[in-house]
CSV table of C-alpha atoms in Angstrom, one decimal:
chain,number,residue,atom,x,y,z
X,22,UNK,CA,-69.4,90.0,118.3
X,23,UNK,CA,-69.2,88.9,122.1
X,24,UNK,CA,-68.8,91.8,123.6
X,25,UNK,CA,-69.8,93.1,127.1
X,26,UNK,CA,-69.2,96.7,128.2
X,27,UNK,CA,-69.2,97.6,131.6
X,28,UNK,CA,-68.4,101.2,133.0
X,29,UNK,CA,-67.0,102.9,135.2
X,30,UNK,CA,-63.7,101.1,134.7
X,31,UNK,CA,-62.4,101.9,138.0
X,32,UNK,CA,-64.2,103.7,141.2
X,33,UNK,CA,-62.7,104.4,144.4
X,34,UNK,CA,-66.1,105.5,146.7
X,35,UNK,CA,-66.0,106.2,150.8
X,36,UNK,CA,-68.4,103.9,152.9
X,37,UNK,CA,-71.0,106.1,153.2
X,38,UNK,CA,-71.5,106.8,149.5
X,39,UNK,CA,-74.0,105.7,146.5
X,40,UNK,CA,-72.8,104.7,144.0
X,41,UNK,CA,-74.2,102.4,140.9
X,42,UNK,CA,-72.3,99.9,138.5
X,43,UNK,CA,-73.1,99.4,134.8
X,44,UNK,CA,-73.1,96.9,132.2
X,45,UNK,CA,-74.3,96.5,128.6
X,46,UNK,CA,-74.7,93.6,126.1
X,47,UNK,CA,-76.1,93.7,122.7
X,48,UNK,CA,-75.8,90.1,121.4
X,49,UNK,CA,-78.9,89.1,122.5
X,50,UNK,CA,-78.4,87.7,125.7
X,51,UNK,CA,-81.2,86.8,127.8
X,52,UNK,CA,-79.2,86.0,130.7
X,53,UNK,CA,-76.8,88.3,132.6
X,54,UNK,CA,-75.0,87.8,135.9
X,55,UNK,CA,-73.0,89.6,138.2
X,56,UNK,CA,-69.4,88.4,139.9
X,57,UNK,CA,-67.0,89.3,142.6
X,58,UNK,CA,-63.4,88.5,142.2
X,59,UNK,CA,-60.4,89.2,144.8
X,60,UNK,CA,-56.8,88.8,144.1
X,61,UNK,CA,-55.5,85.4,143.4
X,62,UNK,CA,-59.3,83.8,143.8
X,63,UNK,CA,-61.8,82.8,141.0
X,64,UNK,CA,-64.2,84.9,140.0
X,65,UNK,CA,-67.7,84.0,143.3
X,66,UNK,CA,-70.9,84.1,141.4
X,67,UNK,CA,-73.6,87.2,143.2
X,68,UNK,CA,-76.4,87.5,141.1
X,69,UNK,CA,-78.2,85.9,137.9
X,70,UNK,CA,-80.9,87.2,135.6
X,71,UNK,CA,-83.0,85.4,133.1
X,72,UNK,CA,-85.5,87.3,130.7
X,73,UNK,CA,-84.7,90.0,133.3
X,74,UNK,CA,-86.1,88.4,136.4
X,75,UNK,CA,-83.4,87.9,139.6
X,76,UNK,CA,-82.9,83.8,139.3
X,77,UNK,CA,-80.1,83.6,141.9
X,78,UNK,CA,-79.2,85.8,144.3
X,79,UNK,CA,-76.3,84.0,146.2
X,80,UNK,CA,-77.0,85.3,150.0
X,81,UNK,CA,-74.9,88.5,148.8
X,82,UNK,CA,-75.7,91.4,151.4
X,83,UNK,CA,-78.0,94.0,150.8
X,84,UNK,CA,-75.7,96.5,150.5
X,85,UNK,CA,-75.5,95.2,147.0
X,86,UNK,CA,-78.5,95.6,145.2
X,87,UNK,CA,-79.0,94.7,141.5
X,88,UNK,CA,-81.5,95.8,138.8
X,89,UNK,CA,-81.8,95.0,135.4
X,90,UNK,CA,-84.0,97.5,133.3
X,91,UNK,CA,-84.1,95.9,130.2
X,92,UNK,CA,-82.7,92.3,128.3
X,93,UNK,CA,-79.4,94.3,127.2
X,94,UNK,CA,-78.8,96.0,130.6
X,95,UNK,CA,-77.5,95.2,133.8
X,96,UNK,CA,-76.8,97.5,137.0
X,97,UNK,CA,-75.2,96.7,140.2
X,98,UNK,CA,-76.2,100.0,142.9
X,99,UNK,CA,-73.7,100.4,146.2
X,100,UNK,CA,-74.6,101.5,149.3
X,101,UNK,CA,-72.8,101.5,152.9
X,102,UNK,CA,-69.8,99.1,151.4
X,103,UNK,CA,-67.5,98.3,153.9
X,104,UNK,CA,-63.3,98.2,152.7
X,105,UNK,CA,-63.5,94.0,152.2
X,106,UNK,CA,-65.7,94.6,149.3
X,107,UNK,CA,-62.8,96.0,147.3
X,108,UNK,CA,-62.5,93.9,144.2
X,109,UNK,CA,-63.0,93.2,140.8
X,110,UNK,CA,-66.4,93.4,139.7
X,111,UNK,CA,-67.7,91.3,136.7
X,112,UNK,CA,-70.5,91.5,134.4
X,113,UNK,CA,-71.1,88.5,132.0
X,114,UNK,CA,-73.9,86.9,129.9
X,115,UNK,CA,-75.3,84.3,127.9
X,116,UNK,CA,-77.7,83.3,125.2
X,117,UNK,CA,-79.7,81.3,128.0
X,118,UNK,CA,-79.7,80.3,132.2
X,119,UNK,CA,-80.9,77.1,131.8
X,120,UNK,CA,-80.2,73.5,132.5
X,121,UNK,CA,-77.6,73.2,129.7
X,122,UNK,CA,-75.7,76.5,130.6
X,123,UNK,CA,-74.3,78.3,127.2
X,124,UNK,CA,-71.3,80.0,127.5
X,125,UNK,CA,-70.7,83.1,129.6
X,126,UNK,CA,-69.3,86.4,127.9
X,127,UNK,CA,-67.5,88.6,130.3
X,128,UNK,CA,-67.0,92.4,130.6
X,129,UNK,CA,-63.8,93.8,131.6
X,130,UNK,CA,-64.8,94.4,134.9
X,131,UNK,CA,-65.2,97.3,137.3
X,132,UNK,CA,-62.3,97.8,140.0
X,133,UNK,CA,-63.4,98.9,142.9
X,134,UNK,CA,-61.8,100.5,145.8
X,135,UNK,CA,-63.8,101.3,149.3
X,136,UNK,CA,-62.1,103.4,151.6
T,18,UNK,CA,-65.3,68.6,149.2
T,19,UNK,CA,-64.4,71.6,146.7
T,20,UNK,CA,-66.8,71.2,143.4
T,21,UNK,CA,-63.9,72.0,140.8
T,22,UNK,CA,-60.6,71.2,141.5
T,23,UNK,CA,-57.3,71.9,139.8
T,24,UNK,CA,-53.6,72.4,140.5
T,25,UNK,CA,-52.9,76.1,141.5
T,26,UNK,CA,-49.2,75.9,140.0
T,27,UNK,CA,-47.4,77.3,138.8
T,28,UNK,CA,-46.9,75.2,135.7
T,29,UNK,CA,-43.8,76.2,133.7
T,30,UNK,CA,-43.6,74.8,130.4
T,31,UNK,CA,-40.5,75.6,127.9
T,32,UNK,CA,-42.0,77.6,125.0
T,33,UNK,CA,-43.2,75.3,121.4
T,34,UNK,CA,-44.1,72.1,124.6
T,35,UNK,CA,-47.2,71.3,124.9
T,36,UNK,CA,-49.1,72.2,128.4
T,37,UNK,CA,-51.7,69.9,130.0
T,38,UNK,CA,-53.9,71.7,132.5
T,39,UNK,CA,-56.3,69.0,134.5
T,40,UNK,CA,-59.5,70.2,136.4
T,41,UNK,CA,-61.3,67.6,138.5
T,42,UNK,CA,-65.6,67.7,139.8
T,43,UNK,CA,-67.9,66.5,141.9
T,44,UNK,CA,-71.6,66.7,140.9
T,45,UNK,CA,-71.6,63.7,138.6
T,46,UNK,CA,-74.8,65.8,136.8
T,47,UNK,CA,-72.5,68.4,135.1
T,48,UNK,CA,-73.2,69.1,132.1
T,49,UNK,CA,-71.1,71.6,130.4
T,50,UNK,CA,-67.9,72.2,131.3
T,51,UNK,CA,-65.9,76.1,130.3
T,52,UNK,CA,-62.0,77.2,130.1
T,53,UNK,CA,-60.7,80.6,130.7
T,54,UNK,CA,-58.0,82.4,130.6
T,55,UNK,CA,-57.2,85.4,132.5
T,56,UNK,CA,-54.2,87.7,132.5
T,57,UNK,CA,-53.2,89.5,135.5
T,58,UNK,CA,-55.5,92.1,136.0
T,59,UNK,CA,-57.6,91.6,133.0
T,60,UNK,CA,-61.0,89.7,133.1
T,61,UNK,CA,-61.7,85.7,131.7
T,62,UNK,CA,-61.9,85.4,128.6
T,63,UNK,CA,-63.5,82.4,127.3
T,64,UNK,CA,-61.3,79.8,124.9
T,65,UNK,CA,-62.9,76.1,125.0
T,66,UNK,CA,-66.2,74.8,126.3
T,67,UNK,CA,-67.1,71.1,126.0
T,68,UNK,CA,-70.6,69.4,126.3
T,69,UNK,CA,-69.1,65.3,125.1
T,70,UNK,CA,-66.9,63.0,126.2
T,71,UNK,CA,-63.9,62.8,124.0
T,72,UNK,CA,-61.8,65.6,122.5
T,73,UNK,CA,-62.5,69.3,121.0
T,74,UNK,CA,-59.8,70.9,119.5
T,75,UNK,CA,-59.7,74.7,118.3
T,76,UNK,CA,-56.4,75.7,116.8
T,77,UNK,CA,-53.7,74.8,119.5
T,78,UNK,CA,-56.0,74.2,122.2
T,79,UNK,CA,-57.9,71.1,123.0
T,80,UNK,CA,-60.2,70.1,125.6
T,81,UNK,CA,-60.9,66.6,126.9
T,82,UNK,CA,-63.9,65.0,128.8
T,83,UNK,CA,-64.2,62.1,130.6
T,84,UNK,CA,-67.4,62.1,132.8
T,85,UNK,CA,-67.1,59.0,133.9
T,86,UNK,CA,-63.8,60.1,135.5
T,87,UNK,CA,-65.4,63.6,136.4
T,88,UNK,CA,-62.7,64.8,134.6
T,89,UNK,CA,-61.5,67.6,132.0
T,90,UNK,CA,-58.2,69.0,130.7
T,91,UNK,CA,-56.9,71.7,128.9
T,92,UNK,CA,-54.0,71.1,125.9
T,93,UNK,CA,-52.0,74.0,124.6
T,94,UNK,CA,-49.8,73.1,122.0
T,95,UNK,CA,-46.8,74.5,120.5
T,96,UNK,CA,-47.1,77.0,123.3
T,97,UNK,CA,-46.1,80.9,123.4
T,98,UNK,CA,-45.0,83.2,125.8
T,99,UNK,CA,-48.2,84.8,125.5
T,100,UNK,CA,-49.9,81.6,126.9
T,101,UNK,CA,-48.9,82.6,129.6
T,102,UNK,CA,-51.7,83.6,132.5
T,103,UNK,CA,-54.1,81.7,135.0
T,104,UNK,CA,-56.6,79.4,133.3
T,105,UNK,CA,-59.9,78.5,135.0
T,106,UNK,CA,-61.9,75.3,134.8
T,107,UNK,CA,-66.0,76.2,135.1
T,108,UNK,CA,-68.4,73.5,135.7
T,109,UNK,CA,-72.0,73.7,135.6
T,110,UNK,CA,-73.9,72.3,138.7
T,111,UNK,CA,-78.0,72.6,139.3
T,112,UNK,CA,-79.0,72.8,142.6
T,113,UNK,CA,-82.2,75.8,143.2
T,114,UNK,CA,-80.9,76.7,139.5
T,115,UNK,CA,-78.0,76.4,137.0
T,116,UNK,CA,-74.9,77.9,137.6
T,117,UNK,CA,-71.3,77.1,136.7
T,118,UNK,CA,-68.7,77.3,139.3
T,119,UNK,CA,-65.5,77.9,139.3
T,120,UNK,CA,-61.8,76.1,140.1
T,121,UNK,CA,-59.5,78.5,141.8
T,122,UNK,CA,-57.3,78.4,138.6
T,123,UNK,CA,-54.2,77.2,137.3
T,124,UNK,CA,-51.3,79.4,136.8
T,125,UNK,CA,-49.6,78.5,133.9
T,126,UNK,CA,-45.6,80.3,132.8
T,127,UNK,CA,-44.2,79.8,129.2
T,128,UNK,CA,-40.4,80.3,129.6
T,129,UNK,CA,-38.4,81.3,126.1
């Protein structure tokens, strides 16, 4: 089974709202990571976690703010979005983070909409 | 210099051909190397990775590697209308820490 859940499936929040999103694994994993994807561009890598430490945090603003609470779960909490930050977000993981990367498992994604 | 390359298409192939998708990298310390598929709207889904240089096949798909060439292709054979969707090439590169990156995808369109 390689499958990654991730809800809400769709959110539409204002720029002044909180607002958190969620994903769940339960192969295993000990890596997780989150990604942004526009229209028409490949998914941009924002976050990694291994054995639920932060291991990358690609210069993504602060706005964005991740937390994983345990190996099978990963959040992503919102604050003060602007209306470019509309996208597709994904959640994927992997056995491991290392050298040799393992292959990546992706959710279906979160669609969000700041207005 | 972009770190994975590949031909944004659109490919259209006649449906039972066979597709060849190319993806081109830099960092000459790659080591794995990931294709996707992704339909409109949907998320990637994972269908070939490849670690060696030479050939993996998996049903109608198979990938190629030649790191020497920093090079790595995609083959979909007798292909279906259902083939039909963007396919990304993901390459892992090391610099603070591993990561893959990813080509900004190849569109490909199966027509009947």
């Amino acid at each position: 089974d390689t499958e990654v859940t991730q809800t809400p499936k769709h959110l539409v929040m204002g720029m002044t709202n909180k607002k958190s999103l969620k994903c769940e694994q339960h192969m295993g994993h000990r890596a997780m990571y989150w990604y942004k994807q526009k229209a028409k561009k490949p998914p941009e890598l924002m976050f990694v976690y291994s054995y639920e430490k932060l291991s990358i945090n690609e210069s993504v603003p602060s706005r964005f703010s991740p937390e994983c609470p345990n190996s099978s779960l990963l959040n992503l909490h919102l604050h003060a979005l602007q209306p470019e930050d509309s996208a597709l977000y994904l959640c994927a993981s992997s056995q491991e983070a290392g050298l040799a990367n393992y292959e990546q498992y992706f959710g279906p994604g979160t669609r969000l909409t700041v207005t | 210099q972009k770190e994975v390359e590949q031909n944004s298409g659109p490919l259209s192939v006649p449906e039972g051909a066979i597709a060849s998708l190319n993806c081109t990298y830099s960092d000459r310390g790659s080591q794995s190397f990931f294709w996707y598929r992704q339909y409109s709207g949907k998320s990637p889904e994972l269908i070939m990775s490849i670690y060696s240089n030479g050939d993996k096949e998996d049903g109608r798909f198979t990938a190629q590697l030649n790191k020497a060439s920093q090079y790595v292709s995609l083959l979909i054979r007798d292909s279906q209308p259902s083939d039909s969707a963007t396919y990304l090439c993901a390459v892992n590169v090391y610099s603070s820490a591993s990561k893959i990156i990813f080509g900004s995808g190849t569109r490909l369109s199966i027509r009947p």
